Short mmCIF file of C-alpha atoms in Angstrom, two decimals:
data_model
loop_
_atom_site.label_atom_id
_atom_site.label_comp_id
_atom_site.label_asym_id
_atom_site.label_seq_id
_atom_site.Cartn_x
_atom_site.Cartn_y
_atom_site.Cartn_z
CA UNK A 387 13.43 -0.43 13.53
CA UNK A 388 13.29 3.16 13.94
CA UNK A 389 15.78 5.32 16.34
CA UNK A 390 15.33 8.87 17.77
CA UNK A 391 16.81 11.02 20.58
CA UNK A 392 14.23 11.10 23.50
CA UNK A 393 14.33 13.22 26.56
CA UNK A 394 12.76 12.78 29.74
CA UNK A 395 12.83 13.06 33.61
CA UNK A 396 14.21 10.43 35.36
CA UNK A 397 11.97 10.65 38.28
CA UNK A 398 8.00 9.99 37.77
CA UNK A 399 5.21 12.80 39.05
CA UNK A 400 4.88 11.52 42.43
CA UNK A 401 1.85 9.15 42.47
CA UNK A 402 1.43 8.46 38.89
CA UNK A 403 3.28 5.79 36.71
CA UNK A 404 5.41 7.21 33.92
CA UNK A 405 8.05 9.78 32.93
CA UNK A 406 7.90 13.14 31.90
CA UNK A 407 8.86 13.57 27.99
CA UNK A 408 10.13 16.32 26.41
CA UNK A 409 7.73 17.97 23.84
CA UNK A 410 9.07 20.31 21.73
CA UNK A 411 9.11 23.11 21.76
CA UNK A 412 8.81 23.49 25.21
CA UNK A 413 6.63 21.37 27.07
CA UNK A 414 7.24 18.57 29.41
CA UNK A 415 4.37 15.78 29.25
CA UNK A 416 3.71 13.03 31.20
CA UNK A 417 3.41 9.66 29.98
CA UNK A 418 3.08 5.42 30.73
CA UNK A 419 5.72 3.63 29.17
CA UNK A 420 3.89 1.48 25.95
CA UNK A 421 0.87 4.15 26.42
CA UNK A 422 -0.89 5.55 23.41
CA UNK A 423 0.26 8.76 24.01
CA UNK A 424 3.96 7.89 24.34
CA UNK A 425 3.93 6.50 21.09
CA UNK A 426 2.06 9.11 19.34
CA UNK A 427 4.93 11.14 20.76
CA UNK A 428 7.47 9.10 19.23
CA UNK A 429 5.91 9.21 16.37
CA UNK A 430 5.80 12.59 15.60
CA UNK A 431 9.97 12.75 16.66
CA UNK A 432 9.74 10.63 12.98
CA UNK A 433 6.96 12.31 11.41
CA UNK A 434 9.44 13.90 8.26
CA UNK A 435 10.86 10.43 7.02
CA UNK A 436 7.00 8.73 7.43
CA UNK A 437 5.69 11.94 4.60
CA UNK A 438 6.90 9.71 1.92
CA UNK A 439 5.83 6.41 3.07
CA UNK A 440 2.60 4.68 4.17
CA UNK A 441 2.44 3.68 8.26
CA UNK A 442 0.60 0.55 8.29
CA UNK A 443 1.28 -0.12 12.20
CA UNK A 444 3.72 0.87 15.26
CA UNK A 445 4.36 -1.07 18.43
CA UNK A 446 6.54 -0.82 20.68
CA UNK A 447 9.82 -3.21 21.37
CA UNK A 448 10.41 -4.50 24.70
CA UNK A 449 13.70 -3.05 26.23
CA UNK A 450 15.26 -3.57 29.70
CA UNK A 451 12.96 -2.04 32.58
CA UNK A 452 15.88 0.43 33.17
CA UNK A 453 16.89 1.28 30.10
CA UNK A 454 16.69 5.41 28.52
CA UNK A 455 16.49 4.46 24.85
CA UNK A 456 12.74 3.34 23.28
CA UNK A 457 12.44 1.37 20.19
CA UNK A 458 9.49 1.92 18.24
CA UNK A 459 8.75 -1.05 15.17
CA UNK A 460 6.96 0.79 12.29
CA UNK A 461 5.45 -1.42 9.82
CA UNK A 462 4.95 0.58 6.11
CA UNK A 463 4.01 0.00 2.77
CA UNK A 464 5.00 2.11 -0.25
CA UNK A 465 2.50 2.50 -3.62
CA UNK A 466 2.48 -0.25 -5.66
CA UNK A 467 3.40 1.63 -9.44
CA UNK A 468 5.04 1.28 -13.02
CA UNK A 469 9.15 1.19 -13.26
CA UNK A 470 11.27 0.38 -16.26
CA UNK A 471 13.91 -1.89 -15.47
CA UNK A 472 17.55 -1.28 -17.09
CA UNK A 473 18.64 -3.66 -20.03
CA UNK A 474 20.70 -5.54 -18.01
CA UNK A 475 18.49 -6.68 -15.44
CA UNK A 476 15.61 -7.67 -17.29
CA UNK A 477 18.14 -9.42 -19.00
CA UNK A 478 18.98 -11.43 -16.01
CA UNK A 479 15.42 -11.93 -14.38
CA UNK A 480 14.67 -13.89 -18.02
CA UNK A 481 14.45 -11.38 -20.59
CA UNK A 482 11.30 -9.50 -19.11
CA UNK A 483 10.10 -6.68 -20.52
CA UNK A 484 11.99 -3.19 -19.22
CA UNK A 485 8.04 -1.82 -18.36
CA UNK A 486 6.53 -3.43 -15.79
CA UNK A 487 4.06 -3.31 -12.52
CA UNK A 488 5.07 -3.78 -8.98
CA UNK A 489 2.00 -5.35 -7.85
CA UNK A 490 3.78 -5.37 -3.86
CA UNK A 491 6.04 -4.00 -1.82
CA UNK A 492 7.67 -5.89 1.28
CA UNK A 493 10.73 -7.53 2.28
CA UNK A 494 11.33 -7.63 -1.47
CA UNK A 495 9.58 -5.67 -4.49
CA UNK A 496 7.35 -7.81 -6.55
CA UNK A 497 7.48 -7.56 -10.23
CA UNK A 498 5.13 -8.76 -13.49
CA UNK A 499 5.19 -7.82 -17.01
CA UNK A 500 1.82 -7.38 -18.06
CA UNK A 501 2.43 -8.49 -21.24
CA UNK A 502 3.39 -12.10 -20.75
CA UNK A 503 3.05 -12.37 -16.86
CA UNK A 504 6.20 -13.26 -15.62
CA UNK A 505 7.32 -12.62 -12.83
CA UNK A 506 10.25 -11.41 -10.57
CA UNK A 507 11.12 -10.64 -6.92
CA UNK A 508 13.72 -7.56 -6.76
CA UNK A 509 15.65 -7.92 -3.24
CA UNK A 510 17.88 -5.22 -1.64
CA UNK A 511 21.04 -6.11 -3.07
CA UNK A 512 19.67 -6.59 -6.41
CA UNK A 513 17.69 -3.22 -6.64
CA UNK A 514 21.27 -1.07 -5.39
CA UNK A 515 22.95 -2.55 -7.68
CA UNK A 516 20.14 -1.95 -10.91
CA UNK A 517 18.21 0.76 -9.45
CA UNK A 518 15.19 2.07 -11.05
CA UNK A 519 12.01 4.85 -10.47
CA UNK A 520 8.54 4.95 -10.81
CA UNK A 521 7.45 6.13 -13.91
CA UNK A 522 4.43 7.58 -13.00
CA UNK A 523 2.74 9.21 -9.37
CA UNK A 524 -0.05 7.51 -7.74
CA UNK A 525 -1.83 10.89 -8.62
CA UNK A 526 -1.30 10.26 -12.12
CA UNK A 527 -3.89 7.47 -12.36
CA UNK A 528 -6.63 7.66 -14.58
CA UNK A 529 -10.02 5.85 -15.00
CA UNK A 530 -10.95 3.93 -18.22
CA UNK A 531 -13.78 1.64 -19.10
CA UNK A 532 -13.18 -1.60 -20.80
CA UNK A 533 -14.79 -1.13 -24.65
CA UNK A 534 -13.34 -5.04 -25.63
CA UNK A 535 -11.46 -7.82 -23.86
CA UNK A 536 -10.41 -11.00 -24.59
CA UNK A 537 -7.78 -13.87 -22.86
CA UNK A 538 -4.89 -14.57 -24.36
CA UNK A 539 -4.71 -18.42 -24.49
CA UNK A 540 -1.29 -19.41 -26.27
CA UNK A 541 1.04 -17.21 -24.23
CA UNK A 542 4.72 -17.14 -25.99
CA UNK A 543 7.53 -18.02 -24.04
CA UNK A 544 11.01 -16.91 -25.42
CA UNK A 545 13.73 -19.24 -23.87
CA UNK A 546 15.03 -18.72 -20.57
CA UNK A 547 11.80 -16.51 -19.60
CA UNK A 548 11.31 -16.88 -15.71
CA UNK A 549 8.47 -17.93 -13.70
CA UNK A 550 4.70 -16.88 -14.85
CA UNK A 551 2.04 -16.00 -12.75
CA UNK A 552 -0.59 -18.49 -11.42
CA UNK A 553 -2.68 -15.98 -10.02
CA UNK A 554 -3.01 -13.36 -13.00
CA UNK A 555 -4.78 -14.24 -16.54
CA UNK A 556 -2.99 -12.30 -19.76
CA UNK A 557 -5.48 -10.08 -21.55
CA UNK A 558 -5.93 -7.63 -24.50
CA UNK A 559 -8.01 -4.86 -23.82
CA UNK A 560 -9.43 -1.63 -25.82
CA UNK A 561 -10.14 0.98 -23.24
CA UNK A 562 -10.93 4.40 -22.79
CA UNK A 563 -10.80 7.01 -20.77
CA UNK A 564 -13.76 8.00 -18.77
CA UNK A 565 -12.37 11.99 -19.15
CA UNK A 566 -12.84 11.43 -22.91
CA UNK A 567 -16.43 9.70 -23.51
CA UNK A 568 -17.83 12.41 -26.08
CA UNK A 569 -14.58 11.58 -28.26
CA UNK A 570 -13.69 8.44 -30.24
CA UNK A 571 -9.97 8.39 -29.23
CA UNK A 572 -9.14 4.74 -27.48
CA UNK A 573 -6.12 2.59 -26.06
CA UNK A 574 -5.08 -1.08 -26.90
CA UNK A 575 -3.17 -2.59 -24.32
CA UNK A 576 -2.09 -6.18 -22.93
CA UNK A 577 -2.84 -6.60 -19.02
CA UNK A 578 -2.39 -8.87 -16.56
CA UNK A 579 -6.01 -8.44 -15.08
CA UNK A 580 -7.99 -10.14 -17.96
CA UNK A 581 -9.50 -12.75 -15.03
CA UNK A 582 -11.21 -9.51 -13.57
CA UNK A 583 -12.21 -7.06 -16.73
CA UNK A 584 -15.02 -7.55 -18.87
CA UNK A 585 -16.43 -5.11 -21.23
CA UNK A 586 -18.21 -1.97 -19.63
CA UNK A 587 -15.93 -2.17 -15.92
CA UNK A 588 -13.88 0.53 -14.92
CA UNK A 589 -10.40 -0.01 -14.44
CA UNK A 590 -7.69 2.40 -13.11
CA UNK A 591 -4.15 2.69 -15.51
CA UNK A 592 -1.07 5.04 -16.66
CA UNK A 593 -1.58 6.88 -19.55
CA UNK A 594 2.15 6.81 -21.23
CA UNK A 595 1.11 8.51 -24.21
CA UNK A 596 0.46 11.61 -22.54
CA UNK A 597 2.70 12.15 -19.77
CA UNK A 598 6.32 13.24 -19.77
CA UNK A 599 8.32 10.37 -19.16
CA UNK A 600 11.58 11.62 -17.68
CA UNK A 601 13.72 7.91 -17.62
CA UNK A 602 17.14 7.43 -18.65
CA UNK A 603 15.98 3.89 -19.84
CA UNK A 604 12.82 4.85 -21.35
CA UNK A 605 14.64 7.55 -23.43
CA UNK A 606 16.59 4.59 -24.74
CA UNK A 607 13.80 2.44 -26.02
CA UNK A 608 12.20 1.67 -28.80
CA UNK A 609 8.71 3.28 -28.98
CA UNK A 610 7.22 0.42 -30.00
CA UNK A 611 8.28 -1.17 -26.96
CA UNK A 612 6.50 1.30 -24.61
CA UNK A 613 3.15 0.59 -24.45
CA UNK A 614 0.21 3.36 -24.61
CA UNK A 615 -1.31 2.37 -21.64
CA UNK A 616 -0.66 0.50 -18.46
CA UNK A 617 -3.46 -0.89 -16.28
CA UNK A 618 -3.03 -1.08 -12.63
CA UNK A 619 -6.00 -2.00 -10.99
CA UNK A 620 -10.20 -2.79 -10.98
CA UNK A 621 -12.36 0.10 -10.05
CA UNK A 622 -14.95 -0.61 -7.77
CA UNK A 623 -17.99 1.65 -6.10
CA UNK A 624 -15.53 3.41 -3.21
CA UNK A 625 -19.33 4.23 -1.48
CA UNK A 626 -19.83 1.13 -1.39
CA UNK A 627 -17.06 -1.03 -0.64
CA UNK A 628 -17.14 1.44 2.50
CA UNK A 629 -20.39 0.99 3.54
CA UNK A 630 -20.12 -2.55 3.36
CA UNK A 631 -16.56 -3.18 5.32
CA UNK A 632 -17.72 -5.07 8.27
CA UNK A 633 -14.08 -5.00 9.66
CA UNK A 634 -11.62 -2.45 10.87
CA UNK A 635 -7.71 -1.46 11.73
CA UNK A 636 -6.53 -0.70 15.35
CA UNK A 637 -4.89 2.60 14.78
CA UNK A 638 -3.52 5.87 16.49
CA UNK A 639 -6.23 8.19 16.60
CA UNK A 640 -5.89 10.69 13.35
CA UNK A 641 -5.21 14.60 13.32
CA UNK A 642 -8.51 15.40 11.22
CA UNK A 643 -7.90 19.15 11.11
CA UNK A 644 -4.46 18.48 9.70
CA UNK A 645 -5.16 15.35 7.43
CA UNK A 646 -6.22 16.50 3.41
CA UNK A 647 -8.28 15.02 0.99
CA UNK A 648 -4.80 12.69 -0.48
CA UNK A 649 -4.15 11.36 3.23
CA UNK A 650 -7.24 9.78 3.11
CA UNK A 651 -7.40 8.45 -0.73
CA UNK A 652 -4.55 7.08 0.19
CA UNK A 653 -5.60 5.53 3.70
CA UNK A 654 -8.92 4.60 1.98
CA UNK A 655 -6.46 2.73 -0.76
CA UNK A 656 -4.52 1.17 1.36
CA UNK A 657 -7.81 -0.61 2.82
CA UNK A 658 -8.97 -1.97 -0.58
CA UNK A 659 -5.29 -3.40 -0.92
CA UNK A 660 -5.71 -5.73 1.98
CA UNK A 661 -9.06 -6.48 0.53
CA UNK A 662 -7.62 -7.59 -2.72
CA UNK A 663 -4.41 -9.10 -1.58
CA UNK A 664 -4.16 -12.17 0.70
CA UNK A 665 -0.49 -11.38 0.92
CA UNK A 666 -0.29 -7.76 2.31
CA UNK A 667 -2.89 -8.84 4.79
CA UNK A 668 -1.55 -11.56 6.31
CA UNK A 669 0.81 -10.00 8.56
CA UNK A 670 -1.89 -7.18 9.95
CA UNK A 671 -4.26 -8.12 12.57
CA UNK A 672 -7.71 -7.26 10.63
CA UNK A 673 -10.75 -7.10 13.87
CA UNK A 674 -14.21 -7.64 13.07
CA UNK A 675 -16.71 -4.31 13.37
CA UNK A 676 -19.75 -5.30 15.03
CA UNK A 677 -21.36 -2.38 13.59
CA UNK A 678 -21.61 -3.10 10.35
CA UNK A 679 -23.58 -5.93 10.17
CA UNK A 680 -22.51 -9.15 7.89
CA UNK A 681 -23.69 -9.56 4.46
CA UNK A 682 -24.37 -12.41 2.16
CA UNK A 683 -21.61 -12.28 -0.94
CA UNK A 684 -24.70 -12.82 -3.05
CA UNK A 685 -25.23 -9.09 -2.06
CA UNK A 686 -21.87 -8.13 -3.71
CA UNK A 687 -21.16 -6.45 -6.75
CA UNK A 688 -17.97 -7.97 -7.19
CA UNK A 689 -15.38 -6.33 -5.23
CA UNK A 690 -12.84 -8.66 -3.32
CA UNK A 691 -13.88 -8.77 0.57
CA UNK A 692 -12.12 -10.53 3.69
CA UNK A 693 -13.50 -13.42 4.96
CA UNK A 694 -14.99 -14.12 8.61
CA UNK A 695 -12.22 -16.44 9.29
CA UNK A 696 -9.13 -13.76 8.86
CA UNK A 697 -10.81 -11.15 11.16
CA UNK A 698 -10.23 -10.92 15.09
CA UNK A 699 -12.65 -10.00 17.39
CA UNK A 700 -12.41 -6.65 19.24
CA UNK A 701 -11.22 -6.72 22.60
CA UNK A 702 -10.23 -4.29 25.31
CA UNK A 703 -7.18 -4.27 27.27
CA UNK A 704 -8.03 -2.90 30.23
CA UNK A 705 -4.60 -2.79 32.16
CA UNK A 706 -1.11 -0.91 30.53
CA UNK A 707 2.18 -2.19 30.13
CA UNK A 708 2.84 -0.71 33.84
CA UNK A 709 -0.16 -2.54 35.78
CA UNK A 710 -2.04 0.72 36.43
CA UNK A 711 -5.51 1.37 34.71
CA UNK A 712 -4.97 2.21 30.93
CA UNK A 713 -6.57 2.19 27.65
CA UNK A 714 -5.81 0.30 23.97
CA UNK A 715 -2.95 1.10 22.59
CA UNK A 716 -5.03 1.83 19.17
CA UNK A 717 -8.33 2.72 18.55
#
């Protein structure tokens, strides 16, 4: 729940619904309570602390008719990344290993190592008390292409390890960099995506070799124990996973003059995220796009896609929150 000062006239224009809203720096605008426009203004009274985050949705939370204070939910999602965990708590989430992914972010931050993948939810409490950083910026991610790969079938378990991952198959990969094709230098690695790689796909991963690692608990290990290379995610044909989306997001119309070419790599990855994980999807309302017309997943090349079933259909609410004639609250 997010909290800003708000100022407005008391009294609405005479005839039309609403109050007038201070817009800084000096202009008075009129708007419907729970209108679009109200809560694009709200949301730029936040826009500093929503730089460093990703807004996934905003609504509005019912208050008392009479009431001067607005409440605005924001829903966001931060870049899943590689961290290095302190001794002591991989210690105590069953001797993991200090690298490791966080594959999601939500009420809790989701952990696996991708060398044995096990598993580990970090809640509040827990993280304040062992904090860690990223290692690495989403910028930082480079594309390889798998040269070898092959499952690991007897996965060892040292005692007291913690819960493994159902969903994920352990692999061992040789990869290279895309950047570097006309030289012979490759990578070995373990990863936790060996169910999705297979010689000749790209794949996008960390380069640890190469970067400066500036970690307090990284400058304490062993270098054997930090691998060369950690894989993130499958690369897929951005054209065409685009062209083929036959569903959409209700969202605030975007500033296009002011939005660069990072806002929307990192709108267009936030997209394939829901496409490839059932989890961070399930609490956003996905509507179908009747433009793009439905294809057969014979047609696919491989890339994860939402099903009819989890998609809405698009309506229109004709009326706002004050019974007058309005317009959706997102487009």
């Amino acid at each position: 729940m997010v909290y800003r000062k708000m100022e407005y006239m008391t009294e609405p224009v005479k005839h039309t619904p609403g109050h007038m809203y201070f817009q800084p720096p000096g202009t008075w605008v009129q708007c419907a309570l729970e209108s679009r426009d109200l809560l694009a203004l709200c949301l730029k009274k936040i826009k500093a602390p929503l730089s460093k985050v990703r807004l996934v949705d905003a609504s509005f939370v019912w208050t008392e008719p009479h009431s001067k204070r607005l409440k605005v939910k924001l829903t966001i999602q931060k870049e899943d990344n590689v961290v290095c965990l302190s001794p002591k708590l991989a210690q105590s989430l069953g001797n993991m290993n200090q690298i490791c992914v966080c594959i999601r972010v939500t009420s809790v931050i989701h952990l696996i190592d991708p060398n044995t993948l096990q598993v580990a939810d970090i809640d509040g409490n827990t993280f304040w008390s062992h904090p860690f950083n990223s290692l690495c910026h989403p910028k930082q991610l480079e594309e390889f292409i798998v040269m070898e790969c092959s499952i690991v079938r007897d996965i060892k378990r040292n005692a007291g390890a913690g819960m493994i991952s159902k969903k994920h198959t352990l692999g061992e990969v040789w990869v290279q960099k895309t950047s570097e094709m006309n030289t012979d230098k490759q990578y070995f690695c373990r990863t936790h995506l060996g169910h999705l790689l297979n010689p000749g796909d790209l794949v996008l991963g960390f380069d640890l070799v190469n970067c400066n690692l500036n970690d307090e608990y990284v400058n304490k290990m062993k270098s054997d124990r930090v691998p060369d290379v950690v894989l993130i995610k499958k690369s897929y044909d951005r054209t065409k996973r685009q062209r083929r989306r036959n569903w959409k997001l209700k969202e605030l119309a975007r500033d296009k003059e002011n939005m660069d070419t990072d806002d929307e790599r990192q709108y267009q990855d936030f997209l394939e995220d829901l496409e490839e994980d059932e989890a961070i999807r399930k609490n956003v309302n996905i509507y179908r796009d009747s433009a793009i017309p439905v294809e057969s997943d014979t047609d696919d090349e491989g890339a994860p896609r939402i099903s009819l079933a989890e998609m809405l259909e698009d309506l229109h609410i004709s009326q706002d929150a004050t019974g007058g004639e309005g317009e959706s609250m997102m487009t």
